Structure formats: C-alpha cells, structure tokens
mmCIF file of C-alpha atoms and ligand atoms in Angstrom:
data_model
loop_
_atom_site.group_PDB
_atom_site.id
_atom_site.type_symbol
_atom_site.label_atom_id
_atom_site.label_comp_id
_atom_site.label_asym_id
_atom_site.label_seq_id
_atom_site.Cartn_x
_atom_site.Cartn_y
_atom_site.Cartn_z
ATOM 1 C CA UNK A 104 28.690 67.746 21.855
ATOM 2 C CA UNK A 105 26.693 63.907 22.187
ATOM 3 C CA UNK A 106 26.839 62.277 25.385
ATOM 4 C CA UNK A 107 29.089 59.684 26.179
ATOM 5 C CA UNK A 108 26.452 56.358 26.770
ATOM 6 C CA UNK A 109 26.576 55.084 30.365
ATOM 7 C CA UNK A 110 28.944 52.458 31.485
ATOM 8 C CA UNK A 111 26.317 48.824 31.619
ATOM 9 C CA UNK A 112 26.570 46.107 34.381
ATOM 10 C CA UNK A 113 27.369 45.488 37.866
ATOM 11 C CA UNK A 114 31.207 46.441 39.086
ATOM 12 C CA UNK A 115 33.140 44.579 39.061
ATOM 13 C CA UNK A 116 33.528 41.993 42.350
ATOM 14 C CA UNK A 117 35.284 43.365 44.888
ATOM 15 C CA UNK A 118 38.323 41.148 45.099
ATOM 16 C CA UNK A 119 38.633 38.541 48.153
ATOM 17 C CA UNK A 120 40.426 35.394 49.858
ATOM 18 C CA UNK A 121 38.832 32.056 47.914
ATOM 19 C CA UNK A 122 37.561 29.654 50.455
ATOM 20 C CA UNK A 123 36.879 26.220 49.331
ATOM 21 C CA UNK A 124 33.981 24.242 50.769
ATOM 22 C CA UNK A 125 34.488 20.547 49.842
ATOM 23 C CA UNK A 126 32.640 17.437 50.126
ATOM 24 C CA UNK A 127 34.926 14.530 48.236
ATOM 25 C CA UNK A 128 36.052 15.419 45.804
ATOM 26 C CA UNK A 129 33.688 18.408 44.575
ATOM 27 C CA UNK A 130 34.319 22.051 45.631
ATOM 28 C CA UNK A 131 32.578 24.812 45.480
ATOM 29 C CA UNK A 132 34.557 28.265 45.815
ATOM 30 C CA UNK A 133 33.522 30.883 47.677
ATOM 31 C CA UNK A 134 35.416 34.633 47.049
ATOM 32 C CA UNK A 135 37.670 35.351 45.084
ATOM 33 C CA UNK A 136 37.014 35.341 41.088
ATOM 34 C CA UNK A 137 34.180 33.192 41.313
ATOM 35 C CA UNK A 138 31.173 33.568 40.692
ATOM 36 C CA UNK A 139 28.405 34.386 43.331
ATOM 37 C CA UNK A 140 27.371 31.232 44.547
ATOM 38 C CA UNK A 141 24.195 29.919 46.100
ATOM 39 C CA UNK A 142 22.826 28.310 49.487
ATOM 40 C CA UNK A 143 20.037 27.940 51.654
ATOM 41 C CA UNK A 144 19.070 25.844 54.339
ATOM 42 C CA UNK A 145 16.632 23.835 55.378
ATOM 43 C CA UNK A 146 13.362 23.588 57.514
ATOM 44 C CA UNK A 147 13.101 19.713 58.697
ATOM 45 C CA UNK A 148 14.625 18.444 62.099
ATOM 46 C CA UNK A 149 17.872 17.046 61.661
ATOM 47 C CA UNK A 150 16.636 14.253 63.933
ATOM 48 C CA UNK A 151 15.113 13.258 60.963
ATOM 49 C CA UNK A 152 17.253 12.064 59.298
ATOM 50 C CA UNK A 153 15.883 10.499 55.880
ATOM 51 C CA UNK A 154 13.444 13.766 55.842
ATOM 52 C CA UNK A 155 16.835 16.193 55.750
ATOM 53 C CA UNK A 156 17.907 14.573 53.417
ATOM 54 C CA UNK A 157 15.137 14.661 50.940
ATOM 55 C CA UNK A 158 14.797 18.240 51.865
ATOM 56 C CA UNK A 159 18.764 19.285 50.911
ATOM 57 C CA UNK A 160 17.979 16.547 48.190
ATOM 58 C CA UNK A 161 15.102 19.054 46.632
ATOM 59 C CA UNK A 162 17.340 22.124 47.679
ATOM 60 C CA UNK A 163 20.388 20.688 45.649
ATOM 61 C CA UNK A 164 18.206 19.737 42.890
ATOM 62 C CA UNK A 165 16.732 23.360 42.631
ATOM 63 C CA UNK A 166 20.576 24.493 42.141
ATOM 64 C CA UNK A 167 21.120 25.528 46.152
ATOM 65 C CA UNK A 168 24.962 24.939 45.872
ATOM 66 C CA UNK A 169 25.658 24.724 49.508
ATOM 67 C CA UNK A 170 22.944 23.389 51.857
ATOM 68 C CA UNK A 171 22.577 24.271 55.991
ATOM 69 C CA UNK A 172 20.676 22.512 58.622
ATOM 70 C CA UNK A 173 20.503 23.119 61.773
ATOM 71 C CA UNK A 174 22.445 20.862 64.308
ATOM 72 C CA UNK A 175 21.147 22.301 67.527
ATOM 73 C CA UNK A 176 21.274 19.033 69.907
ATOM 74 C CA UNK A 177 23.130 15.692 70.559
ATOM 75 C CA UNK A 178 20.339 13.973 68.779
ATOM 76 C CA UNK A 179 20.741 16.024 65.762
ATOM 77 C CA UNK A 180 24.442 15.792 65.890
ATOM 78 C CA UNK A 181 24.611 12.251 65.987
ATOM 79 C CA UNK A 182 22.839 11.957 62.388
ATOM 80 C CA UNK A 183 24.159 13.794 60.637
ATOM 81 C CA UNK A 184 26.420 11.495 59.033
ATOM 82 C CA UNK A 185 23.678 9.454 58.332
ATOM 83 C CA UNK A 186 21.974 12.679 56.318
ATOM 84 C CA UNK A 187 25.455 12.948 54.716
ATOM 85 C CA UNK A 188 25.446 9.118 53.790
ATOM 86 C CA UNK A 189 21.889 8.787 52.265
ATOM 87 C CA UNK A 190 23.168 12.188 50.240
ATOM 88 C CA UNK A 191 26.408 10.287 49.275
ATOM 89 C CA UNK A 192 23.743 7.225 48.252
ATOM 90 C CA UNK A 193 22.223 9.360 46.100
ATOM 91 C CA UNK A 194 24.460 11.295 44.509
ATOM 92 C CA UNK A 195 24.225 14.225 45.725
ATOM 93 C CA UNK A 196 27.538 15.433 46.393
ATOM 94 C CA UNK A 197 26.292 19.209 47.814
ATOM 95 C CA UNK A 198 28.581 20.367 50.943
ATOM 96 C CA UNK A 199 25.980 20.639 54.004
ATOM 97 C CA UNK A 200 27.000 23.473 56.053
ATOM 98 C CA UNK A 201 26.030 22.822 60.134
ATOM 99 C CA UNK A 202 24.829 25.422 61.862
ATOM 100 C CA UNK A 203 25.366 25.533 65.375
ATOM 101 C CA UNK A 204 24.546 28.374 68.636
ATOM 102 C CA UNK A 205 24.956 27.578 72.057
ATOM 103 C CA UNK A 206 26.428 24.305 72.166
ATOM 104 C CA UNK A 207 28.647 23.624 68.716
ATOM 105 C CA UNK A 208 31.528 23.914 70.720
ATOM 106 C CA UNK A 209 30.643 20.646 72.772
ATOM 107 C CA UNK A 210 28.605 19.024 69.424
ATOM 108 C CA UNK A 211 31.417 19.025 67.369
ATOM 109 C CA UNK A 212 34.102 17.759 70.157
ATOM 110 C CA UNK A 213 31.521 14.560 71.152
ATOM 111 C CA UNK A 214 30.549 14.176 67.858
ATOM 112 C CA UNK A 215 33.289 13.953 65.374
ATOM 113 C CA UNK A 216 31.713 12.334 62.989
ATOM 114 C CA UNK A 217 29.206 14.806 62.219
ATOM 115 C CA UNK A 218 32.395 17.165 62.299
ATOM 116 C CA UNK A 219 34.010 15.415 59.894
ATOM 117 C CA UNK A 220 30.564 14.633 57.563
ATOM 118 C CA UNK A 221 29.931 18.836 57.250
ATOM 119 C CA UNK A 222 32.264 20.887 55.274
ATOM 120 C CA UNK A 223 31.511 24.036 57.229
ATOM 121 C CA UNK A 224 30.566 25.253 60.599
ATOM 122 C CA UNK A 225 28.316 28.056 60.908
ATOM 123 C CA UNK A 226 30.208 30.206 64.154
ATOM 124 C CA UNK A 227 27.441 33.152 66.187
ATOM 125 C CA UNK A 228 30.163 34.377 68.381
ATOM 126 C CA UNK A 229 26.812 36.665 69.809
ATOM 127 C CA UNK A 230 25.577 32.867 71.085
ATOM 128 C CA UNK A 231 28.786 31.244 73.184
ATOM 129 C CA UNK A 232 28.125 32.687 76.652
ATOM 130 C CA UNK A 233 29.875 35.389 77.443
ATOM 131 C CA UNK A 234 33.788 36.398 78.625
ATOM 132 C CA UNK A 235 36.075 33.191 78.848
ATOM 133 C CA UNK A 236 33.775 31.371 78.040
ATOM 134 C CA UNK A 237 32.528 32.595 75.259
ATOM 135 C CA UNK A 238 36.277 32.620 74.388
ATOM 136 C CA UNK A 239 37.141 29.054 75.308
ATOM 137 C CA UNK A 240 34.097 27.662 72.813
ATOM 138 C CA UNK A 241 34.652 29.564 70.278
ATOM 139 C CA UNK A 242 38.778 28.842 70.517
ATOM 140 C CA UNK A 243 37.203 25.049 71.138
ATOM 141 C CA UNK A 244 34.917 25.190 67.792
ATOM 142 C CA UNK A 245 37.785 27.104 65.807
ATOM 143 C CA UNK A 246 39.946 24.215 66.859
ATOM 144 C CA UNK A 247 38.219 21.124 65.628
ATOM 145 C CA UNK A 248 37.547 23.512 62.170
ATOM 146 C CA UNK A 249 41.533 23.613 62.064
ATOM 147 C CA UNK A 250 42.073 19.784 62.483
ATOM 148 C CA UNK A 251 39.130 18.627 60.000
ATOM 149 C CA UNK A 252 40.330 20.568 57.447
ATOM 150 C CA UNK A 253 36.634 22.776 57.581
ATOM 151 C CA UNK A 254 35.993 26.806 56.675
ATOM 152 C CA UNK A 255 33.679 28.217 58.997
ATOM 153 C CA UNK A 256 31.652 31.241 58.481
ATOM 154 C CA UNK A 257 31.838 33.566 61.338
ATOM 155 C CA UNK A 258 27.904 34.503 60.912
ATOM 156 C CA UNK A 259 26.824 38.179 63.492
ATOM 157 C CA UNK A 260 23.203 38.622 64.160
ATOM 158 C CA UNK A 261 21.965 41.629 64.838
ATOM 159 C CA UNK A 262 18.740 39.221 66.703
ATOM 160 C CA UNK A 263 22.106 37.953 68.980
ATOM 161 C CA UNK A 264 24.823 40.521 68.654
ATOM 162 C CA UNK A 265 27.132 40.472 72.087
ATOM 163 C CA UNK A 266 25.989 41.801 74.964
ATOM 164 C CA UNK A 267 29.837 42.525 76.884
ATOM 165 C CA UNK A 268 30.621 43.668 73.085
ATOM 166 C CA UNK A 269 27.649 45.981 72.409
ATOM 167 C CA UNK A 270 27.931 47.994 76.167
ATOM 168 C CA UNK A 271 31.913 48.180 75.746
ATOM 169 C CA UNK A 272 30.542 49.956 72.093
ATOM 170 C CA UNK A 273 27.781 51.663 73.797
ATOM 171 C CA UNK A 274 29.934 53.283 76.650
ATOM 172 C CA UNK A 275 32.708 54.604 74.412
ATOM 173 C CA UNK A 276 30.679 56.161 72.096
ATOM 174 C CA UNK A 277 28.718 57.767 75.551
ATOM 175 C CA UNK A 278 32.258 59.545 75.686
ATOM 176 C CA UNK A 279 32.431 61.201 71.706
ATOM 177 C CA UNK A 280 31.779 65.278 71.314
ATOM 178 C CA UNK A 281 29.330 63.865 68.922
ATOM 179 C CA UNK A 282 27.443 60.803 69.977
ATOM 180 C CA UNK A 283 26.055 58.259 67.100
ATOM 181 C CA UNK A 284 22.572 56.906 67.410
ATOM 182 C CA UNK A 285 22.512 53.414 68.960
ATOM 183 C CA UNK A 286 21.218 52.407 65.429
ATOM 184 C CA UNK A 287 24.983 53.326 64.048
ATOM 185 C CA UNK A 288 27.491 52.193 67.387
ATOM 186 C CA UNK A 289 24.847 48.867 66.323
ATOM 187 C CA UNK A 290 25.886 48.781 63.042
ATOM 188 C CA UNK A 291 29.943 49.441 63.872
ATOM 189 C CA UNK A 292 29.389 46.746 66.679
ATOM 190 C CA UNK A 293 28.409 44.291 64.146
ATOM 191 C CA UNK A 294 31.653 44.361 61.665
ATOM 192 C CA UNK A 295 33.675 44.829 64.690
ATOM 193 C CA UNK A 296 32.609 41.849 66.346
ATOM 194 C CA UNK A 297 32.508 39.509 62.357
ATOM 195 C CA UNK A 298 36.318 41.232 61.728
ATOM 196 C CA UNK A 299 38.062 40.406 65.223
ATOM 197 C CA UNK A 300 36.357 37.270 65.481
ATOM 198 C CA UNK A 301 38.239 36.144 62.031
ATOM 199 C CA UNK A 302 41.095 37.945 63.314
ATOM 200 C CA UNK A 303 41.191 35.815 66.276
ATOM 201 C CA UNK A 304 40.155 32.781 64.107
ATOM 202 C CA UNK A 305 43.100 32.977 61.985
ATOM 203 C CA UNK A 306 45.604 33.682 65.548
ATOM 204 C CA UNK A 307 44.135 30.317 66.735
ATOM 205 C CA UNK A 308 45.852 29.255 63.451
ATOM 206 C CA UNK A 309 42.527 29.166 61.546
ATOM 207 C CA UNK A 310 44.020 30.082 57.480
ATOM 208 C CA UNK A 311 42.447 33.304 56.122
ATOM 209 C CA UNK A 312 40.984 31.253 53.156
ATOM 210 C CA UNK A 313 39.090 28.754 55.474
ATOM 211 C CA UNK A 314 36.739 32.350 57.439
ATOM 212 C CA UNK A 315 32.966 33.242 55.152
ATOM 213 C CA UNK A 316 31.600 36.095 57.338
ATOM 214 C CA UNK A 317 28.112 37.523 57.428
ATOM 215 C CA UNK A 318 26.677 40.494 59.590
ATOM 216 C CA UNK A 319 22.726 40.014 59.001
ATOM 217 C CA UNK A 320 20.023 41.988 60.376
ATOM 218 C CA UNK A 321 16.023 42.784 58.416
ATOM 219 C CA UNK A 322 16.662 46.238 57.308
ATOM 220 C CA UNK A 323 17.400 46.221 53.933
ATOM 221 C CA UNK A 324 19.206 50.358 54.298
ATOM 222 C CA UNK A 325 21.038 48.707 57.522
ATOM 223 C CA UNK A 326 21.802 45.459 55.574
ATOM 224 C CA UNK A 327 23.338 47.894 52.948
ATOM 225 C CA UNK A 328 25.734 49.672 55.300
ATOM 226 C CA UNK A 329 26.461 47.052 56.828
ATOM 227 C CA UNK A 330 27.895 45.404 54.346
ATOM 228 C CA UNK A 331 29.502 48.402 52.269
ATOM 229 C CA UNK A 332 31.183 48.781 55.839
ATOM 230 C CA UNK A 333 32.554 44.684 56.360
ATOM 231 C CA UNK A 334 33.810 44.966 52.592
ATOM 232 C CA UNK A 335 35.498 47.678 53.212
ATOM 233 C CA UNK A 336 37.815 46.859 56.243
ATOM 234 C CA UNK A 337 38.519 43.251 55.227
ATOM 235 C CA UNK A 338 39.329 41.182 51.901
ATOM 236 C CA UNK A 339 37.028 37.868 53.757
ATOM 237 C CA UNK A 340 34.365 36.431 51.303
ATOM 238 C CA UNK A 341 31.323 37.373 52.532
ATOM 239 C CA UNK A 342 27.970 35.884 52.858
ATOM 240 C CA UNK A 343 25.003 38.329 52.031
ATOM 241 C CA UNK A 344 21.410 37.254 52.887
ATOM 242 C CA UNK A 345 18.912 39.490 54.863
ATOM 243 C CA UNK A 346 17.795 37.782 57.824
ATOM 244 C CA UNK A 347 14.226 37.523 58.679
ATOM 245 C CA UNK A 348 13.123 39.360 55.613
ATOM 246 C CA UNK A 349 9.468 38.000 55.492
ATOM 247 C CA UNK A 350 6.757 36.168 54.245
ATOM 248 C CA UNK A 351 5.871 36.011 50.259
ATOM 249 C CA UNK A 352 6.285 39.174 47.956
ATOM 250 C CA UNK A 353 7.813 41.095 51.093
ATOM 251 C CA UNK A 354 10.584 39.026 51.764
ATOM 252 C CA UNK A 355 11.269 38.676 47.836
ATOM 253 C CA UNK A 356 11.748 42.159 47.814
ATOM 254 C CA UNK A 357 12.934 43.341 50.480
ATOM 255 C CA UNK A 358 15.804 40.675 49.858
ATOM 256 C CA UNK A 359 16.436 41.670 45.654
ATOM 257 C CA UNK A 360 16.532 45.783 47.244
ATOM 258 C CA UNK A 361 18.948 44.875 49.629
ATOM 259 C CA UNK A 362 21.110 41.843 48.033
ATOM 260 C CA UNK A 363 21.062 43.687 44.349
ATOM 261 C CA UNK A 364 22.662 47.137 46.021
ATOM 262 C CA UNK A 365 25.920 45.494 47.219
ATOM 263 C CA UNK A 366 25.988 43.198 44.110
ATOM 264 C CA UNK A 367 25.697 46.185 41.837
ATOM 265 C CA UNK A 368 29.105 47.279 44.386
ATOM 266 C CA UNK A 369 31.261 43.935 43.524
ATOM 267 C CA UNK A 370 29.952 43.081 46.984
ATOM 268 C CA UNK A 371 28.889 39.536 47.823
ATOM 269 C CA UNK A 372 30.782 35.812 47.246
ATOM 270 C CA UNK A 373 27.804 33.935 48.424
ATOM 271 C CA UNK A 374 24.155 34.345 48.776
ATOM 272 C CA UNK A 375 21.157 32.949 50.586
ATOM 273 C CA UNK A 376 17.155 34.185 50.517
ATOM 274 C CA UNK A 377 16.050 33.274 53.756
ATOM 275 C CA UNK A 378 12.228 33.176 53.117
ATOM 276 C CA UNK A 379 9.476 32.362 54.949
ATOM 277 C CA UNK A 380 7.490 29.564 53.625
ATOM 278 C CA UNK A 381 4.011 30.097 53.274
ATOM 279 C CA UNK A 382 2.136 26.910 54.557
ATOM 280 C CA UNK A 383 3.107 23.847 52.778
ATOM 281 C CA UNK A 384 5.177 25.855 50.387
ATOM 282 C CA UNK A 385 7.800 24.632 48.702
ATOM 283 C CA UNK A 386 11.608 25.382 50.705
ATOM 284 C CA UNK A 387 12.954 25.489 47.264
ATOM 285 C CA UNK A 388 10.687 28.917 46.449
ATOM 286 C CA UNK A 389 14.479 30.332 48.207
ATOM 287 C CA UNK A 390 16.920 28.548 45.750
ATOM 288 C CA UNK A 391 14.740 29.872 42.954
ATOM 289 C CA UNK A 392 14.370 33.427 43.982
ATOM 290 C CA UNK A 393 18.434 33.730 44.516
ATOM 291 C CA UNK A 394 19.215 32.374 41.219
ATOM 292 C CA UNK A 395 16.306 34.904 39.564
ATOM 293 C CA UNK A 396 18.424 38.136 41.616
ATOM 294 C CA UNK A 397 21.751 36.308 40.137
ATOM 295 C CA UNK A 398 20.308 36.119 37.028
ATOM 296 C CA UNK A 399 17.979 39.183 36.120
ATOM 297 C CA UNK A 400 21.186 40.881 37.134
ATOM 298 C CA UNK A 401 23.587 39.333 33.832
ATOM 299 C CA UNK A 402 26.054 38.016 36.397
ATOM 300 C CA UNK A 403 24.581 33.878 36.580
ATOM 301 C CA UNK A 404 23.352 32.383 34.479
ATOM 302 C CA UNK A 405 20.730 29.084 36.061
ATOM 303 C CA UNK A 406 17.758 28.163 33.860
ATOM 304 C CA UNK A 407 16.656 30.211 30.223
ATOM 305 C CA UNK A 408 15.146 33.162 31.405
ATOM 306 C CA UNK A 409 10.770 33.804 29.733
ATOM 307 C CA UNK A 410 10.427 37.680 29.388
ATOM 308 C CA UNK A 411 6.062 37.978 29.334
ATOM 309 C CA UNK A 412 4.111 40.383 29.098
ATOM 310 C CA UNK A 413 1.546 41.174 31.893
ATOM 311 C CA UNK A 414 -0.535 41.608 30.500
ATOM 312 C CA UNK A 415 -3.590 44.503 29.165
ATOM 313 C CA UNK A 416 -7.223 45.277 28.642
ATOM 314 C CA UNK A 417 -5.333 43.946 24.536
ATOM 315 C CA UNK A 418 -5.722 40.534 25.301
ATOM 316 C CA UNK A 419 -8.913 38.391 25.057
ATOM 317 C CA UNK A 420 -7.872 35.876 27.774
ATOM 318 C CA UNK A 421 -5.443 34.191 30.155
ATOM 319 C CA UNK A 422 -3.738 32.027 27.175
ATOM 320 C CA UNK A 423 -0.438 33.772 27.001
ATOM 321 C CA UNK A 424 -0.092 33.770 31.019
ATOM 322 C CA UNK A 425 -0.819 30.104 31.116
ATOM 323 C CA UNK A 426 1.368 29.265 27.941
ATOM 324 C CA UNK A 427 4.193 31.907 29.510
ATOM 325 C CA UNK A 428 4.159 29.546 33.185
ATOM 326 C CA UNK A 429 3.880 26.544 31.892
ATOM 327 C CA UNK A 430 6.867 26.999 29.590
ATOM 328 C CA UNK A 431 8.996 28.823 32.322
ATOM 329 C CA UNK A 432 7.932 25.347 34.530
ATOM 330 C CA UNK A 433 9.092 23.186 31.408
ATOM 331 C CA UNK A 434 12.659 24.868 31.269
ATOM 332 C CA UNK A 435 12.929 24.822 35.031
ATOM 333 C CA UNK A 436 12.040 21.026 34.895
ATOM 334 C CA UNK A 437 14.236 20.161 32.218
ATOM 335 C CA UNK A 438 17.355 22.009 33.470
ATOM 336 C CA UNK A 439 18.828 19.447 35.958
ATOM 337 C CA UNK A 440 19.409 16.990 32.756
ATOM 338 C CA UNK A 441 20.226 19.568 30.031
ATOM 339 C CA UNK A 442 22.879 21.258 32.037
ATOM 340 C CA UNK A 443 24.941 18.881 30.888
ATOM 341 C CA UNK A 444 23.486 17.691 27.720
ATOM 342 C CA UNK A 445 23.375 20.846 26.354
ATOM 343 C CA UNK A 446 26.415 23.381 27.917
ATOM 344 C CA UNK A 447 24.721 27.336 27.477
ATOM 345 C CA UNK A 448 21.302 26.116 27.654
ATOM 346 C CA UNK A 449 20.690 28.441 30.843
ATOM 347 C CA UNK A 450 21.420 31.392 28.388
ATOM 348 C CA UNK A 451 18.584 31.281 25.931
ATOM 349 C CA UNK A 452 15.244 33.617 26.582
ATOM 350 C CA UNK A 453 12.220 32.972 25.104
ATOM 351 C CA UNK A 454 9.165 35.475 25.214
ATOM 352 C CA UNK A 455 5.712 34.821 25.630
ATOM 353 C CA UNK A 456 3.744 38.417 24.630
ATOM 354 C CA UNK A 457 0.067 38.964 24.423
ATOM 355 C CA UNK A 458 -0.293 40.640 21.580
ATOM 356 C CA UNK A 459 1.030 42.547 18.401
ATOM 357 C CA UNK A 460 1.871 46.000 20.188
ATOM 358 C CA UNK A 461 4.928 44.613 21.685
ATOM 359 C CA UNK A 462 4.917 41.299 20.773
ATOM 360 C CA UNK A 463 6.722 41.019 17.313
ATOM 361 C CA UNK A 464 9.897 43.942 18.966
ATOM 362 C CA UNK A 465 10.105 41.525 21.671
ATOM 363 C CA UNK A 466 9.645 37.952 20.280
ATOM 364 C CA UNK A 467 12.330 39.256 17.761
ATOM 365 C CA UNK A 468 14.922 39.995 20.739
ATOM 366 C CA UNK A 469 14.507 36.391 22.006
ATOM 367 C CA UNK A 470 16.056 33.151 20.634
ATOM 368 C CA UNK A 471 12.858 31.988 20.510
ATOM 369 C CA UNK A 472 9.581 34.038 21.038
ATOM 370 C CA UNK A 473 5.593 33.717 20.586
ATOM 371 C CA UNK A 474 3.411 36.318 20.004
ATOM 372 C CA UNK A 475 -0.355 35.224 21.100
ATOM 373 C CA UNK A 476 -3.512 36.817 19.432
ATOM 374 C CA UNK A 477 -4.677 39.754 21.461
ATOM 375 C CA UNK A 478 -8.580 41.033 20.911
ATOM 376 C CA UNK A 479 -9.656 41.955 17.869
ATOM 377 C CA UNK A 480 -7.125 40.007 16.104
ATOM 378 C CA UNK A 481 -6.278 37.229 13.671
ATOM 379 C CA UNK A 482 -6.523 34.024 15.920
ATOM 380 C CA UNK A 483 -2.871 33.316 15.669
ATOM 381 C CA UNK A 484 0.242 33.339 16.803
ATOM 382 C CA UNK A 485 4.047 33.851 14.812
ATOM 383 C CA UNK A 486 6.764 32.044 16.567
ATOM 384 C CA UNK A 487 9.984 33.501 15.844
ATOM 385 C CA UNK A 488 13.343 32.244 16.335
ATOM 386 C CA UNK A 489 16.718 33.970 15.702
ATOM 387 C CA UNK A 490 14.987 36.557 14.901
ATOM 388 C CA UNK A 491 13.160 35.089 12.039
ATOM 389 C CA UNK A 492 9.204 34.365 11.595
ATOM 390 C CA UNK A 493 9.332 30.464 10.881
ATOM 391 C CA UNK A 494 5.419 29.781 11.891
ATOM 392 C CA UNK A 495 2.980 30.384 12.580
ATOM 393 C CA UNK A 496 0.886 28.850 14.943
ATOM 394 C CA UNK A 497 -2.918 28.361 15.367
ATOM 395 C CA UNK A 498 -6.594 25.914 16.729
ATOM 396 C CA UNK A 499 -6.583 24.462 20.273
ATOM 397 C CA UNK A 500 -2.813 23.111 20.244
ATOM 398 C CA UNK A 501 -0.413 26.032 20.266
ATOM 399 C CA UNK A 502 1.211 26.070 23.917
ATOM 400 C CA UNK A 503 2.029 22.105 22.642
ATOM 401 C CA UNK A 504 3.400 23.352 19.105
ATOM 402 C CA UNK A 505 5.212 26.150 20.660
ATOM 403 C CA UNK A 506 6.804 23.809 23.962
ATOM 404 C CA UNK A 507 8.334 21.249 21.015
ATOM 405 C CA UNK A 508 10.078 24.178 19.581
ATOM 406 C CA UNK A 509 11.720 25.325 22.052
ATOM 407 C CA UNK A 510 12.656 21.402 22.863
ATOM 408 C CA UNK A 511 13.696 21.412 18.746
ATOM 409 C CA UNK A 512 15.534 24.228 19.431
ATOM 410 C CA UNK A 513 17.413 23.328 22.495
ATOM 411 C CA UNK A 514 18.775 20.394 21.542
ATOM 412 C CA UNK A 515 19.983 22.119 17.796
HETATM 413 FE FE1 LIG B 247 -1.220 44.265 26.945
HETATM 414 FE FE2 LIG B 247 0.234 43.801 24.734
HETATM 415 FE FE3 LIG B 247 2.379 44.917 25.844
HETATM 416 FE FE4 LIG B 247 1.254 42.260 26.498
HETATM 417 S S1 LIG B 247 2.401 43.218 24.400
HETATM 418 S S2 LIG B 247 0.881 43.994 28.058
HETATM 419 S S3 LIG B 247 -1.423 42.445 25.296
HETATM 420 S S4 LIG B 247 0.276 45.451 24.952
#
C-alpha cells in the first residue's frame, strides 16, 4: 500500500502560563497561546541614558519586542527612569527588562523609580550571595516585584549556578548506586534551581503568571536536554537562549541548532540570540537572526523573505546576488511603515534566481520572482507575479525596475 505523507510542521506549542509584560497600555504576552516573542539586550553603559535609549530604539525598530538593559550600579539604576522617559518621548513603547546580579535587591529598594520604570526583572538566584543572605535578597526582589506588579524572569545560568546547591546535589549523587556524570548532575541542578526558586517566589506571593524561567548553558546538546526536562517538569513560560553562543556564523549556527530543535517540539515562549558582536557590528543583528529562525521555521512572519540561489558557474556575474541582497535590505527597511499600511505583507515571498535551471520554477512558486540571465543565456530577466510571467526586463536598470514591481505589488 502507498505510504502516508509525513506530517509537516512543528508540534503544537506547549501550554504554559501566560505572562503579561506591560508598559502603559502596551502588553507583550509570553507563553500560553501567544506567538514566540523576540527579545534582545543592549550593550551600552546604562549610565549613558542617551546612548542606551538610542540602542533600545534601534533594537525595537528592528523588531525586538522586549529589550533588556543592564542595571548593575546605583548610577545605572538612577538612569533607568531617564531612559524610559526618552523612549516614551520618542514613541517607543517596548517594555524594558532590568538585568540584575549581586545587588538587585538593593538597587530596586533604593531606586523605586527604577523599579517602576522597568516592566520585568531578571533575577539570577546564583548571583545573590549564599545561605540566608541569598534567601533574604531573593525575597526582597520578589516583594518589590509584587509591590509594583512586575513580571520576573528567574534565569539560572551554567556559569553562575548556586554553589551550595551544586555541592549538595553532587553529594547526593555520590550516594547513588550508579552515580550520574557531573554534567548530568549540573543539568539537573539547573532545572531544580529554576523550578524551586519559582515555587519559592510563589510562596512569597508572586503570581505564577508573573514568572518566566530560563536555564542557560553554552553547549547545544546540554541546552536541548535541559529545556526538554524543564518543560516536562513545569508549566512556567520559558525564555530560550544559548548563552555565550559566540561570534559570527558559529554563534548563529549554534543558537539556531539548539533553538530549532526545541521550538520544533513546541518548547519556548520567548527567544534571545546572544551573539558576540563583531567590532563595530550592528547590535540589531541578533534581532534579525531571532526573527529569521522563527520565520524560516514557519512559526511567525516578520518581513517578506527573499529566496535566492547560491549562484554557481552558470552565472556570469554577481548581479543577482547584489539584487537579492538589495531587495532583502529594501524589504526590511520598509517594514516599520509597511506593517501598519499593508497587513500581511510580512508573509510575502520574493525569489531572485541566477539562471534558467531553477530560476523560472522557483520564481513561479514565489509571490514575485525574477530569473536573471546566466552564462550564455539571452540577456533578459523574466519576472513572475503570482505564478505568471508578466514582463521581461533588460538592460542596466533591471534592479531598479524590479524593486518598483515589488513596491507596486505590495501597494496593490
Ligand atoms: Fe546556479 Fe542557476 Fe542553480 Fe542559481 S539557479 S545555483 S545560477 S544553476
């Protein structure tokens, strides 16, 4: 008998509690049936309120739906309300998340306007001191989150795991008849730390619908295992990210490999791609990568996507590569305006192909496609719209004319 076609697509998103992250009337929903949210983090000195506000604006313009800022000193905490004010003045309503380590309890208590201006606090239970001091500091931060009705991410990290917890779990492991590897104990400790701290936050009065969890590690297989375990053991909203992913293609590939597996399994409510920027590099790159992961997996759509062939010996020039690049840049640049004017434009597909081998076929499958001439072909470029060949472009103005066709299509 004939084989049945395999099902296509990601597993349904796992049901988690929905967390509202608010600034004014603007609400970003994490978890539940909400789409996976893209977030990012600034790398400016928060004390420099202007530079930080500008970078937050750039990240938000690129599509970051939440932006995290470092709040590490009294000087930084003092500037947070000014950053918020600048953003409000510029009409940027993206909620701000404060990233706290070591002294968050003190900064939030000493700077109530900072506590108020932030929409969410990131708490790392591994960086709050030890023993009773840690418990007190944690309780203080949760009490402030309750007072101002803020969401909290309890974010544990491989590199700053609670030492006492780890030592206790290693001791328990040594009593086992068949001890686990140290790596497995550490993974278990991460998950245990996140969930037990979330439960403690609830005991302290924080609603479970104000809690997001993360367990960040820097190796792909560990991250996948940790989140599968975390997801099976709780229904808190989950923040996914591979920490210290690295530079350039390595960071992108490692993050994509880890997150794609989890997202395909329906795990993850918000993602951040932690890329080490190249010197002078664009911080918003991490937002673009996060969007591209979600869009290429068919989970969300942010901007029209360009399908382009890689090129080969059949192409006589790099014209089609430049055209593909220009068109993708043009589409991305237009999106802040287009997304309000032309709802649904983000699902559009554009093909830019290098020769007749796959060019016409791929172009017909796209909403708009162009097949540029390869080596030895007639120097003309047929354009396809909604699967039909509508015009053939020739000469030196092919790129401009094609861009006009794309623009007219969007407007129509
Ligand atoms: Fe090469 Fe043509 Fe295929 Fe592009 S479409 S990779 S130019 S054969």
